[in-house]
Amino acid sequence: MTKTIKIIQPDDWHVHLREGEMLKQVTKCTSRVNKRCIAMPNTNIPITTSKLALEYKKIIKENSFNKNFDPLIPCYLTENLKLEDFRLGLEKNIFIGGKLYPTNATTNSEFGVHNIKSIYPVLEIIENKKKVLLVHGEKIRNNIDIFDREKYFIDEDLVKIRHDFPNLKIVLEHVSSSYGVDFVNSNNNIAGTITPHHMMLTKKDVFSNNTINPHHFCMPVVKTENDLISIRNAACNNNSKFFLGTDSAPHHVDQKHPNLSTKAGIFSASISIELYAQIFEEEGCLDKFEKFSSINGPKFYNLPINNNHIILSKEDWEVPNYLEKDEIKIKNFFGGKKLSWKLNEVNYS
Ligand code: NCD
Ligand code: ZN
C-alpha cells in the first residue's frame, strides 16, 4: 500500500505573489495547497494603504485555485505612514499587521524604514490592537558582512523593540541563523517563520568559484551547516514558536544573474509542502509536521485552525525546471531534482 501523510490543510505565513501575469501563475501554486497565506506587501507600488490592500486581496482571490483561499496582507511600513488609515485597516482586518523592511535590505525595500524610532507610533498601534509586527530582520550597513546582518539587526534594533514594546507580537521572518533561533526561543511574544531553503542549503550552494548561483540566492542569505542544523531543530521538534513560511519569491529568469546584481529570491511555491515533508522525514519527525505546517501559525496569529485536510503520498517524481506560461519563466527551486512526496488530495470545502 502507498504510504501517505494526512495533515490539516496548511497556510503559508510568508509568500510573495507579485503582480500582473506573474501573480496569476504563482498564486495558483500557493492556493492549490494552502488555505491562507500572508501575501507580502513589497509589490512595485508597495501596499501602504488599506485601499491598496483591498485591491490586492481582490486580485489574488480572483486568481486563486479555489474560491475559499484567504490572502492576508500586512501593511508595508514606511516612516510617513498615514496612521489613521493604518489604525482603521487593522481594526477592519484589512491588515493582519505591519511588515518592517529595513531600507534597501531586499527586493522593493527602498521605501522601508531607516530609523526604527521613527515608526514607534506605528508599533504602538500594532501593540494596542493586538496585531503582529512582521520583521525582515537584517541590518544593512557597509561594514556589516552579508552573513552577519541578522545578528546585527537583532542586537541593534530587535532587542530595543522587544524592550520598548513588551506586549507587541513579533514574527522574525525567514529565520536564517542559530543566533536568530536562539533569540526567538529566549524571548516572549515572538515567533519565527522557516523556509524550506534555509533548511536545505548552505553558503557553499550559493557561492563557489567566484560566481554565485542566482537560484539559491535570497535574503537573508543561507549560512553555515551549524545554522542549518539549528533551524531544522527549531522546525522539527514540536516547538510552537516556529511555523511554515516559504518566502517563495519568484523573479523572472531574465532577472537572475551569476553575480551580486541578481535579484534575490527563491521560488518554491510549486513544491513547498513536498519539500517540507521531505525535510521532516529526513529528521525522523513526520509526526511533528502538522504542528509546524498547520497549527503553530494560526495559534500565534490568533486565527482558527483550518478544518480541511490534505494528503501527500510517498512517490518519487522529478521537479520540472521551470514554471513557464506565455512570457513568464521562473526557475523552480529543486528543479530537475527528485522529491519523494507528492501532494495527492486536497479537500477545498
Ligand atoms: C524577497 C523578494 O524578492 O520579494 N526576496 C528574498 O530574497 N527573500 C524579499 C524578502 O523576503 O526578503
Ligand atoms: Zn519574503
PDB file of C-alpha atoms in Angstrom, residues 39-334:
ATOM      1  CA  ALA A  39       1.000  37.857   0.810  1.00  0.00           C
ATOM      2  CA  MET A  40       3.946  40.166   1.299  1.00  0.00           C
ATOM      3  CA  PRO A  41       3.360  43.850   0.509  1.00  0.00           C
ATOM      4  CA  ASN A  42       6.658  44.596  -1.292  1.00  0.00           C
ATOM      5  CA  THR A  43       4.977  44.963  -4.659  1.00  0.00           C
ATOM      6  CA  ASN A  44       6.322  47.506  -7.166  1.00  0.00           C
ATOM      7  CA  ILE A  45       3.963  50.035  -5.649  1.00  0.00           C
ATOM      8  CA  PRO A  46       4.185  48.857  -2.016  1.00  0.00           C
ATOM      9  CA  ILE A  47       0.932  48.155  -0.147  1.00  0.00           C
ATOM     10  CA  THR A  48       0.965  51.107   2.251  1.00  0.00           C
ATOM     11  CA  THR A  49      -2.765  51.941   2.425  1.00  0.00           C
ATOM     12  CA  SER A  50      -5.906  49.967   3.154  1.00  0.00           C
ATOM     13  CA  LYS A  51      -7.237  50.820  -0.304  1.00  0.00           C
ATOM     14  CA  LEU A  52      -4.214  49.194  -1.949  1.00  0.00           C
ATOM     15  CA  ALA A  53      -4.526  46.192   0.383  1.00  0.00           C
ATOM     16  CA  LEU A  54      -8.189  45.637  -0.523  1.00  0.00           C
ATOM     17  CA  GLU A  55      -7.400  45.863  -4.239  1.00  0.00           C
ATOM     18  CA  TYR A  56      -4.511  43.426  -3.859  1.00  0.00           C
ATOM     19  CA  LYS A  57      -6.614  40.940  -1.894  1.00  0.00           C
ATOM     20  CA  LYS A  58      -9.282  41.049  -4.603  1.00  0.00           C
ATOM     21  CA  ILE A  59      -6.815  40.362  -7.423  1.00  0.00           C
ATOM     22  CA  ILE A  60      -5.284  37.462  -5.500  1.00  0.00           C
ATOM     23  CA  LYS A  61      -8.678  35.923  -4.788  1.00  0.00           C
ATOM     24  CA  GLU A  62      -9.711  36.262  -8.429  1.00  0.00           C
ATOM     25  CA  ASN A  63      -6.641  34.303  -9.444  1.00  0.00           C
ATOM     26  CA  SER A  64      -6.782  31.610  -6.769  1.00  0.00           C
ATOM     27  CA  PHE A  65      -7.037  27.910  -7.487  1.00  0.00           C
ATOM     28  CA  ASN A  66     -10.023  27.611  -5.170  1.00  0.00           C
ATOM     29  CA  LYS A  67     -12.506  30.256  -4.136  1.00  0.00           C
ATOM     30  CA  ASN A  68     -12.007  29.709  -0.396  1.00  0.00           C
ATOM     31  CA  PHE A  69      -8.388  30.814  -0.483  1.00  0.00           C
ATOM     32  CA  ASP A  70      -7.816  33.609   2.004  1.00  0.00           C
ATOM     33  CA  PRO A  71      -4.914  36.024   1.380  1.00  0.00           C
ATOM     34  CA  LEU A  72      -3.894  38.098   4.410  1.00  0.00           C
ATOM     35  CA  ILE A  73      -1.931  41.293   3.865  1.00  0.00           C
ATOM     36  CA  PRO A  74       0.421  43.169   6.186  1.00  0.00           C
ATOM     37  CA  CYS A  75       0.869  46.883   5.609  1.00  0.00           C
ATOM     38  CA  TYR A  76       4.281  47.875   4.208  1.00  0.00           C
ATOM     39  CA  LEU A  77       5.582  50.187   6.949  1.00  0.00           C
ATOM     40  CA  THR A  78       7.181  53.476   5.987  1.00  0.00           C
ATOM     41  CA  GLU A  79       8.417  56.413   8.024  1.00  0.00           C
ATOM     42  CA  ASN A  80       5.476  58.553   6.859  1.00  0.00           C
ATOM     43  CA  LEU A  81       2.609  56.094   7.034  1.00  0.00           C
ATOM     44  CA  LYS A  82      -0.919  57.501   7.313  1.00  0.00           C
ATOM     45  CA  LEU A  83      -1.551  56.453  10.899  1.00  0.00           C
ATOM     46  CA  GLU A  84      -5.342  56.814  10.875  1.00  0.00           C
ATOM     47  CA  ASP A  85      -5.709  54.706   7.748  1.00  0.00           C
ATOM     48  CA  PHE A  86      -3.390  52.100   9.252  1.00  0.00           C
ATOM     49  CA  ARG A  87      -5.306  52.003  12.541  1.00  0.00           C
ATOM     50  CA  LEU A  88      -8.619  51.572  10.708  1.00  0.00           C
ATOM     51  CA  GLY A  89      -7.104  48.967   8.392  1.00  0.00           C
ATOM     52  CA  LEU A  90      -6.089  46.897  11.422  1.00  0.00           C
ATOM     53  CA  GLU A  91      -9.478  47.341  13.095  1.00  0.00           C
ATOM     54  CA  LYS A  92     -11.297  46.200   9.970  1.00  0.00           C
ATOM     55  CA  ASN A  93      -8.904  43.272   9.484  1.00  0.00           C
ATOM     56  CA  ILE A  94      -7.820  44.638   6.128  1.00  0.00           C
ATOM     57  CA  PHE A  95      -4.285  44.398   7.507  1.00  0.00           C
ATOM     58  CA  ILE A  96      -3.073  41.433   9.537  1.00  0.00           C
ATOM     59  CA  GLY A  97      -0.276  43.630  10.894  1.00  0.00           C
ATOM     60  CA  GLY A  98       2.666  45.646   9.635  1.00  0.00           C
ATOM     61  CA  LYS A  99       5.756  44.499   7.755  1.00  0.00           C
ATOM     62  CA  LEU A 100       9.032  46.151   8.637  1.00  0.00           C
ATOM     63  CA  TYR A 101      11.579  46.230   5.819  1.00  0.00           C
ATOM     64  CA  PRO A 102      14.828  47.968   6.722  1.00  0.00           C
ATOM     65  CA  THR A 103      15.694  50.308   3.833  1.00  0.00           C
ATOM     66  CA  ASN A 104      17.470  48.520   0.985  1.00  0.00           C
ATOM     67  CA  ALA A 105      17.540  45.135   2.713  1.00  0.00           C
ATOM     68  CA  THR A 106      15.816  43.279  -0.101  1.00  0.00           C
ATOM     69  CA  THR A 107      13.526  43.468  -3.170  1.00  0.00           C
ATOM     70  CA  ASN A 108      11.488  46.710  -3.260  1.00  0.00           C
ATOM     71  CA  SER A 109      12.565  47.786   0.209  1.00  0.00           C
ATOM     72  CA  GLU A 110      13.745  51.283  -0.760  1.00  0.00           C
ATOM     73  CA  PHE A 111      10.639  52.822   0.844  1.00  0.00           C
ATOM     74  CA  GLY A 112      11.278  50.879   4.053  1.00  0.00           C
ATOM     75  CA  VAL A 113      12.415  52.027   7.458  1.00  0.00           C
ATOM     76  CA  HIS A 114      15.770  53.670   8.096  1.00  0.00           C
ATOM     77  CA  ASN A 115      15.299  54.741  11.680  1.00  0.00           C
ATOM     78  CA  ILE A 116      13.261  52.348  13.837  1.00  0.00           C
ATOM     79  CA  LYS A 117      12.397  55.096  16.327  1.00  0.00           C
ATOM     80  CA  SER A 118      10.509  56.940  13.578  1.00  0.00           C
ATOM     81  CA  ILE A 119       7.918  54.150  13.436  1.00  0.00           C
ATOM     82  CA  TYR A 120       7.383  53.886  17.210  1.00  0.00           C
ATOM     83  CA  PRO A 121       3.845  55.397  16.862  1.00  0.00           C
ATOM     84  CA  VAL A 122       3.082  52.637  14.345  1.00  0.00           C
ATOM     85  CA  LEU A 123       4.414  49.937  16.674  1.00  0.00           C
ATOM     86  CA  GLU A 124       2.289  51.332  19.478  1.00  0.00           C
ATOM     87  CA  ILE A 125      -0.833  50.968  17.323  1.00  0.00           C
ATOM     88  CA  ILE A 126       0.040  47.367  16.389  1.00  0.00           C
ATOM     89  CA  GLU A 127       0.670  46.500  20.039  1.00  0.00           C
ATOM     90  CA  ASN A 128      -2.588  48.118  21.219  1.00  0.00           C
ATOM     91  CA  LYS A 129      -4.643  46.433  18.514  1.00  0.00           C
ATOM     92  CA  LYS A 130      -3.028  43.061  19.376  1.00  0.00           C
ATOM     93  CA  LYS A 131      -1.889  42.594  15.787  1.00  0.00           C
ATOM     94  CA  VAL A 132       1.507  41.432  14.574  1.00  0.00           C
ATOM     95  CA  LEU A 133       4.764  43.099  13.539  1.00  0.00           C
ATOM     96  CA  LEU A 134       6.408  41.050  10.794  1.00  0.00           C
ATOM     97  CA  VAL A 135      10.105  41.741  10.543  1.00  0.00           C
ATOM     98  CA  HIS A 136      12.682  41.375   7.814  1.00  0.00           C
ATOM     99  CA  GLY A 137      15.468  41.138  10.369  1.00  0.00           C
ATOM    100  CA  GLU A 138      18.606  42.371   8.634  1.00  0.00           C
ATOM    101  CA  LYS A 139      20.750  45.396   9.438  1.00  0.00           C
ATOM    102  CA  ILE A 140      22.241  46.996   6.347  1.00  0.00           C
ATOM    103  CA  ARG A 141      25.490  48.943   6.703  1.00  0.00           C
ATOM    104  CA  ASN A 142      28.657  48.991   4.619  1.00  0.00           C
ATOM    105  CA  ASN A 143      30.779  47.471   7.340  1.00  0.00           C
ATOM    106  CA  ILE A 144      28.345  44.639   8.162  1.00  0.00           C
ATOM    107  CA  ASP A 145      29.097  41.373   6.418  1.00  0.00           C
ATOM    108  CA  ILE A 146      26.167  39.905   4.475  1.00  0.00           C
ATOM    109  CA  PHE A 147      26.245  36.815   6.762  1.00  0.00           C
ATOM    110  CA  ASP A 148      26.015  38.919   9.935  1.00  0.00           C
ATOM    111  CA  ARG A 149      23.057  41.113   9.012  1.00  0.00           C
ATOM    112  CA  GLU A 150      20.534  39.107  11.053  1.00  0.00           C
ATOM    113  CA  LYS A 151      22.709  39.163  14.160  1.00  0.00           C
ATOM    114  CA  TYR A 152      23.274  42.945  13.922  1.00  0.00           C
ATOM    115  CA  PHE A 153      19.574  43.626  13.401  1.00  0.00           C
ATOM    116  CA  ILE A 154      18.756  41.595  16.496  1.00  0.00           C
ATOM    117  CA  ASP A 155      21.429  43.266  18.625  1.00  0.00           C
ATOM    118  CA  GLU A 156      20.860  46.836  17.468  1.00  0.00           C
ATOM    119  CA  ASP A 157      17.122  47.005  16.710  1.00  0.00           C
ATOM    120  CA  LEU A 158      15.111  43.967  17.751  1.00  0.00           C
ATOM    121  CA  VAL A 159      16.348  43.942  21.335  1.00  0.00           C
ATOM    122  CA  LYS A 160      15.208  47.578  21.631  1.00  0.00           C
ATOM    123  CA  ILE A 161      11.813  46.922  20.060  1.00  0.00           C
ATOM    124  CA  ARG A 162      11.322  43.921  22.374  1.00  0.00           C
ATOM    125  CA  HIS A 163      12.239  46.027  25.389  1.00  0.00           C
ATOM    126  CA  ASP A 164      10.150  49.089  24.475  1.00  0.00           C
ATOM    127  CA  PHE A 165       7.034  47.136  23.374  1.00  0.00           C
ATOM    128  CA  PRO A 166       6.978  44.042  25.600  1.00  0.00           C
ATOM    129  CA  ASN A 167       3.456  43.027  24.519  1.00  0.00           C
ATOM    130  CA  LEU A 168       3.988  43.546  20.805  1.00  0.00           C
ATOM    131  CA  LYS A 169       3.684  40.268  18.916  1.00  0.00           C
ATOM    132  CA  ILE A 170       6.602  39.902  16.525  1.00  0.00           C
ATOM    133  CA  VAL A 171       7.427  37.400  13.803  1.00  0.00           C
ATOM    134  CA  LEU A 172      11.084  37.204  12.860  1.00  0.00           C
ATOM    135  CA  GLU A 173      10.591  36.221   9.236  1.00  0.00           C
ATOM    136  CA  HIS A 174      12.694  33.606   7.444  1.00  0.00           C
ATOM    137  CA  VAL A 175      14.977  32.914  10.439  1.00  0.00           C
ATOM    138  CA  SER A 176      18.366  32.211   8.914  1.00  0.00           C
ATOM    139  CA  SER A 177      20.847  31.726  11.756  1.00  0.00           C
ATOM    140  CA  SER A 178      21.271  29.875  15.029  1.00  0.00           C
ATOM    141  CA  TYR A 179      21.547  33.351  16.603  1.00  0.00           C
ATOM    142  CA  GLY A 180      18.056  34.151  15.288  1.00  0.00           C
ATOM    143  CA  VAL A 181      16.649  30.828  16.518  1.00  0.00           C
ATOM    144  CA  ASP A 182      18.119  31.461  19.979  1.00  0.00           C
ATOM    145  CA  PHE A 183      16.659  34.966  20.108  1.00  0.00           C
ATOM    146  CA  VAL A 184      13.164  33.706  19.249  1.00  0.00           C
ATOM    147  CA  ASN A 185      13.472  30.903  21.795  1.00  0.00           C
ATOM    148  CA  SER A 186      14.595  33.127  24.619  1.00  0.00           C
ATOM    149  CA  ASN A 187      12.070  35.985  24.272  1.00  0.00           C
ATOM    150  CA  ASN A 188       8.338  36.293  24.816  1.00  0.00           C
ATOM    151  CA  ASN A 189       5.721  37.183  22.212  1.00  0.00           C
ATOM    152  CA  ILE A 190       7.997  36.380  19.319  1.00  0.00           C
ATOM    153  CA  ALA A 191       7.802  33.598  16.745  1.00  0.00           C
ATOM    154  CA  GLY A 192       9.704  32.771  13.567  1.00  0.00           C
ATOM    155  CA  THR A 193       8.844  31.556  10.094  1.00  0.00           C
ATOM    156  CA  ILE A 194      11.120  28.975   8.495  1.00  0.00           C
ATOM    157  CA  THR A 195      11.637  28.451   4.758  1.00  0.00           C
ATOM    158  CA  PRO A 196      12.493  25.121   3.126  1.00  0.00           C
ATOM    159  CA  HIS A 197      15.637  26.551   1.554  1.00  0.00           C
ATOM    160  CA  HIS A 198      17.141  27.658   4.874  1.00  0.00           C
ATOM    161  CA  MET A 199      16.826  24.000   5.922  1.00  0.00           C
ATOM    162  CA  MET A 200      18.367  22.635   2.696  1.00  0.00           C
ATOM    163  CA  LEU A 201      21.132  24.969   1.571  1.00  0.00           C
ATOM    164  CA  THR A 202      24.331  26.412   2.981  1.00  0.00           C
ATOM    165  CA  LYS A 203      26.559  29.145   1.615  1.00  0.00           C
ATOM    166  CA  LYS A 204      28.517  26.570  -0.436  1.00  0.00           C
ATOM    167  CA  ASP A 205      25.355  26.117  -2.516  1.00  0.00           C
ATOM    168  CA  VAL A 206      25.345  29.814  -3.376  1.00  0.00           C
ATOM    169  CA  PHE A 207      28.943  30.973  -3.584  1.00  0.00           C
ATOM    170  CA  SER A 208      31.625  28.981  -5.378  1.00  0.00           C
ATOM    171  CA  ASN A 209      34.494  29.683  -7.815  1.00  0.00           C
ATOM    172  CA  ASN A 210      33.887  33.423  -7.668  1.00  0.00           C
ATOM    173  CA  THR A 211      30.379  33.159  -9.029  1.00  0.00           C
ATOM    174  CA  ILE A 212      27.049  32.870  -7.366  1.00  0.00           C
ATOM    175  CA  ASN A 213      24.159  30.560  -8.082  1.00  0.00           C
ATOM    176  CA  PRO A 214      21.340  33.105  -8.505  1.00  0.00           C
ATOM    177  CA  HIS A 215      18.649  30.461  -7.994  1.00  0.00           C
ATOM    178  CA  HIS A 216      19.950  29.842  -4.480  1.00  0.00           C
ATOM    179  CA  PHE A 217      20.471  33.496  -3.679  1.00  0.00           C
ATOM    180  CA  CYS A 218      17.950  35.025  -1.324  1.00  0.00           C
ATOM    181  CA  MET A 219      17.705  37.458   1.550  1.00  0.00           C
ATOM    182  CA  PRO A 220      18.597  36.631   4.220  1.00  0.00           C
ATOM    183  CA  VAL A 221      21.317  34.628   2.540  1.00  0.00           C
ATOM    184  CA  VAL A 222      21.685  30.972   3.583  1.00  0.00           C
ATOM    185  CA  LYS A 223      24.526  30.475   6.031  1.00  0.00           C
ATOM    186  CA  THR A 224      26.541  27.666   7.658  1.00  0.00           C
ATOM    187  CA  GLU A 225      25.899  23.999   8.391  1.00  0.00           C
ATOM    188  CA  ASN A 226      25.569  24.915  12.036  1.00  0.00           C
ATOM    189  CA  ASP A 227      22.862  27.476  11.257  1.00  0.00           C
ATOM    190  CA  LEU A 228      21.022  24.972   9.068  1.00  0.00           C
ATOM    191  CA  ILE A 229      21.029  22.358  11.852  1.00  0.00           C
ATOM    192  CA  SER A 230      19.755  24.864  14.360  1.00  0.00           C
ATOM    193  CA  ILE A 231      16.898  25.915  12.035  1.00  0.00           C
ATOM    194  CA  ARG A 232      15.993  22.263  11.374  1.00  0.00           C
ATOM    195  CA  ASN A 233      15.854  21.639  15.118  1.00  0.00           C
ATOM    196  CA  ALA A 234      13.622  24.659  15.605  1.00  0.00           C
ATOM    197  CA  ALA A 235      11.173  23.433  12.944  1.00  0.00           C
ATOM    198  CA  CYS A 236      11.107  19.720  13.631  1.00  0.00           C
ATOM    199  CA  ASN A 237      10.870  19.394  17.413  1.00  0.00           C
ATOM    200  CA  ASN A 238       7.362  20.405  18.426  1.00  0.00           C
ATOM    201  CA  ASN A 239       8.473  23.969  19.150  1.00  0.00           C
ATOM    202  CA  SER A 240       5.313  26.156  18.960  1.00  0.00           C
ATOM    203  CA  LYS A 241       7.359  29.275  18.230  1.00  0.00           C
ATOM    204  CA  PHE A 242       8.197  28.275  14.668  1.00  0.00           C
ATOM    205  CA  PHE A 243       5.940  27.747  11.674  1.00  0.00           C
ATOM    206  CA  LEU A 244       5.747  27.449   7.919  1.00  0.00           C
ATOM    207  CA  GLY A 245       6.599  30.451   5.756  1.00  0.00           C
ATOM    208  CA  THR A 246       8.089  29.580   2.379  1.00  0.00           C
ATOM    209  CA  ASP A 247       9.323  33.068   1.440  1.00  0.00           C
ATOM    210  CA  SER A 248       8.698  31.853  -2.081  1.00  0.00           C
ATOM    211  CA  ALA A 249       9.949  34.887  -4.021  1.00  0.00           C
ATOM    212  CA  PRO A 250       9.728  34.471  -7.802  1.00  0.00           C
ATOM    213  CA  HIS A 251      11.783  36.503 -10.233  1.00  0.00           C
ATOM    214  CA  HIS A 252      11.753  36.109 -13.988  1.00  0.00           C
ATOM    215  CA  VAL A 253      14.816  34.180 -15.238  1.00  0.00           C
ATOM    216  CA  ASP A 254      15.967  37.356 -17.045  1.00  0.00           C
ATOM    217  CA  GLN A 255      16.462  38.974 -13.624  1.00  0.00           C
ATOM    218  CA  LYS A 256      18.733  36.198 -12.369  1.00  0.00           C
ATOM    219  CA  HIS A 257      22.469  36.651 -12.943  1.00  0.00           C
ATOM    220  CA  PRO A 258      25.532  34.788 -11.620  1.00  0.00           C
ATOM    221  CA  ASN A 259      26.727  37.847  -9.681  1.00  0.00           C
ATOM    222  CA  LEU A 260      25.541  40.203  -6.974  1.00  0.00           C
ATOM    223  CA  SER A 261      23.491  42.273  -9.425  1.00  0.00           C
ATOM    224  CA  THR A 262      20.978  39.417  -9.394  1.00  0.00           C
ATOM    225  CA  LYS A 263      17.537  39.736  -7.829  1.00  0.00           C
ATOM    226  CA  ALA A 264      17.334  37.898  -4.514  1.00  0.00           C
ATOM    227  CA  GLY A 265      14.607  35.327  -4.005  1.00  0.00           C
ATOM    228  CA  ILE A 266      13.965  31.593  -4.336  1.00  0.00           C
ATOM    229  CA  PHE A 267      10.768  30.322  -5.927  1.00  0.00           C
ATOM    230  CA  SER A 268       9.473  27.258  -4.074  1.00  0.00           C
ATOM    231  CA  ALA A 269       5.669  27.683  -4.090  1.00  0.00           C
ATOM    232  CA  SER A 270       5.104  24.920  -6.639  1.00  0.00           C
ATOM    233  CA  ILE A 271       6.685  22.256  -4.402  1.00  0.00           C
ATOM    234  CA  SER A 272       6.827  23.776  -0.940  1.00  0.00           C
ATOM    235  CA  ILE A 273       4.736  21.296   1.026  1.00  0.00           C
ATOM    236  CA  GLU A 274       6.577  18.368  -0.550  1.00  0.00           C
ATOM    237  CA  LEU A 275       9.940  19.927   0.346  1.00  0.00           C
ATOM    238  CA  TYR A 276       8.922  20.421   3.961  1.00  0.00           C
ATOM    239  CA  ALA A 277       7.632  16.810   4.119  1.00  0.00           C
ATOM    240  CA  GLN A 278      10.956  15.557   2.825  1.00  0.00           C
ATOM    241  CA  ILE A 279      12.857  17.533   5.460  1.00  0.00           C
ATOM    242  CA  PHE A 280      10.648  16.296   8.309  1.00  0.00           C
ATOM    243  CA  GLU A 281      11.090  12.737   7.034  1.00  0.00           C
ATOM    244  CA  GLU A 282      14.879  13.152   6.911  1.00  0.00           C
ATOM    245  CA  GLU A 283      14.756  14.329  10.516  1.00  0.00           C
ATOM    246  CA  GLY A 284      12.564  11.361  11.521  1.00  0.00           C
ATOM    247  CA  CYS A 285       9.873  13.799  12.676  1.00  0.00           C
ATOM    248  CA  LEU A 286       6.933  13.331  10.309  1.00  0.00           C
ATOM    249  CA  ASP A 287       4.692  13.051  13.368  1.00  0.00           C
ATOM    250  CA  LYS A 288       5.559  16.695  14.187  1.00  0.00           C
ATOM    251  CA  PHE A 289       4.959  18.001  10.670  1.00  0.00           C
ATOM    252  CA  GLU A 290       1.325  19.050  11.113  1.00  0.00           C
ATOM    253  CA  LYS A 291       2.087  21.188  14.139  1.00  0.00           C
ATOM    254  CA  PHE A 292       4.638  23.188  12.140  1.00  0.00           C
ATOM    255  CA  SER A 293       2.627  23.369   8.902  1.00  0.00           C
ATOM    256  CA  SER A 294      -0.896  23.907  10.172  1.00  0.00           C
ATOM    257  CA  ILE A 295      -1.183  24.626  13.913  1.00  0.00           C
ATOM    258  CA  ASN A 296       1.571  26.877  15.283  1.00  0.00           C
ATOM    259  CA  GLY A 297       0.926  29.660  12.740  1.00  0.00           C
ATOM    260  CA  PRO A 298      -2.817  30.167  13.342  1.00  0.00           C
ATOM    261  CA  LYS A 299      -2.258  29.902  17.090  1.00  0.00           C
ATOM    262  CA  PHE A 300       0.301  32.687  17.043  1.00  0.00           C
ATOM    263  CA  TYR A 301      -1.887  34.874  14.805  1.00  0.00           C
ATOM    264  CA  ASN A 302      -4.934  34.067  16.930  1.00  0.00           C
ATOM    265  CA  LEU A 303      -6.816  32.649  13.956  1.00  0.00           C
ATOM    266  CA  PRO A 304      -8.789  29.406  13.671  1.00  0.00           C
ATOM    267  CA  ILE A 305      -7.052  26.202  12.675  1.00  0.00           C
ATOM    268  CA  ASN A 306      -8.248  25.003   9.259  1.00  0.00           C
ATOM    269  CA  ASN A 307     -10.931  22.304   9.040  1.00  0.00           C
ATOM    270  CA  ASN A 308      -9.830  20.640   5.819  1.00  0.00           C
ATOM    271  CA  HIS A 309      -7.061  18.130   5.301  1.00  0.00           C
ATOM    272  CA  ILE A 310      -4.521  17.419   2.609  1.00  0.00           C
ATOM    273  CA  ILE A 311      -2.931  14.104   1.748  1.00  0.00           C
ATOM    274  CA  LEU A 312       0.621  13.598   0.497  1.00  0.00           C
ATOM    275  CA  SER A 313       1.715  10.256  -0.879  1.00  0.00           C
ATOM    276  CA  LYS A 314       5.123   8.678  -0.995  1.00  0.00           C
ATOM    277  CA  GLU A 315       6.113   8.773  -4.627  1.00  0.00           C
ATOM    278  CA  ASP A 316       9.340   9.670  -6.429  1.00  0.00           C
ATOM    279  CA  TRP A 317       8.940  12.381  -9.027  1.00  0.00           C
ATOM    280  CA  GLU A 318      11.144  14.912 -10.754  1.00  0.00           C
ATOM    281  CA  VAL A 319      10.515  18.616 -10.206  1.00  0.00           C
ATOM    282  CA  PRO A 320      10.219  20.485 -13.534  1.00  0.00           C
ATOM    283  CA  ASN A 321      12.991  23.023 -14.049  1.00  0.00           C
ATOM    284  CA  TYR A 322      10.699  25.969 -14.743  1.00  0.00           C
ATOM    285  CA  LEU A 323       7.251  27.323 -14.202  1.00  0.00           C
ATOM    286  CA  GLU A 324       6.560  28.539 -17.717  1.00  0.00           C
ATOM    287  CA  LYS A 325       3.489  30.115 -19.256  1.00  0.00           C
ATOM    288  CA  ASP A 326       3.441  32.614 -22.151  1.00  0.00           C
ATOM    289  CA  GLU A 327       6.070  35.250 -21.310  1.00  0.00           C
ATOM    290  CA  ILE A 328       6.559  34.024 -17.725  1.00  0.00           C
ATOM    291  CA  LYS A 329       9.557  31.832 -16.959  1.00  0.00           C
ATOM    292  CA  ILE A 330      10.575  31.207 -13.354  1.00  0.00           C
ATOM    293  CA  LYS A 331      13.142  28.686 -12.142  1.00  0.00           C
ATOM    294  CA  ASN A 332      11.648  26.208  -9.685  1.00  0.00           C
ATOM    295  CA  PHE A 333      13.716  25.600  -6.575  1.00  0.00           C
ATOM    296  CA  PHE A 334      14.812  21.926  -6.713  1.00  0.00           C
TER     297      PHE A 334
END
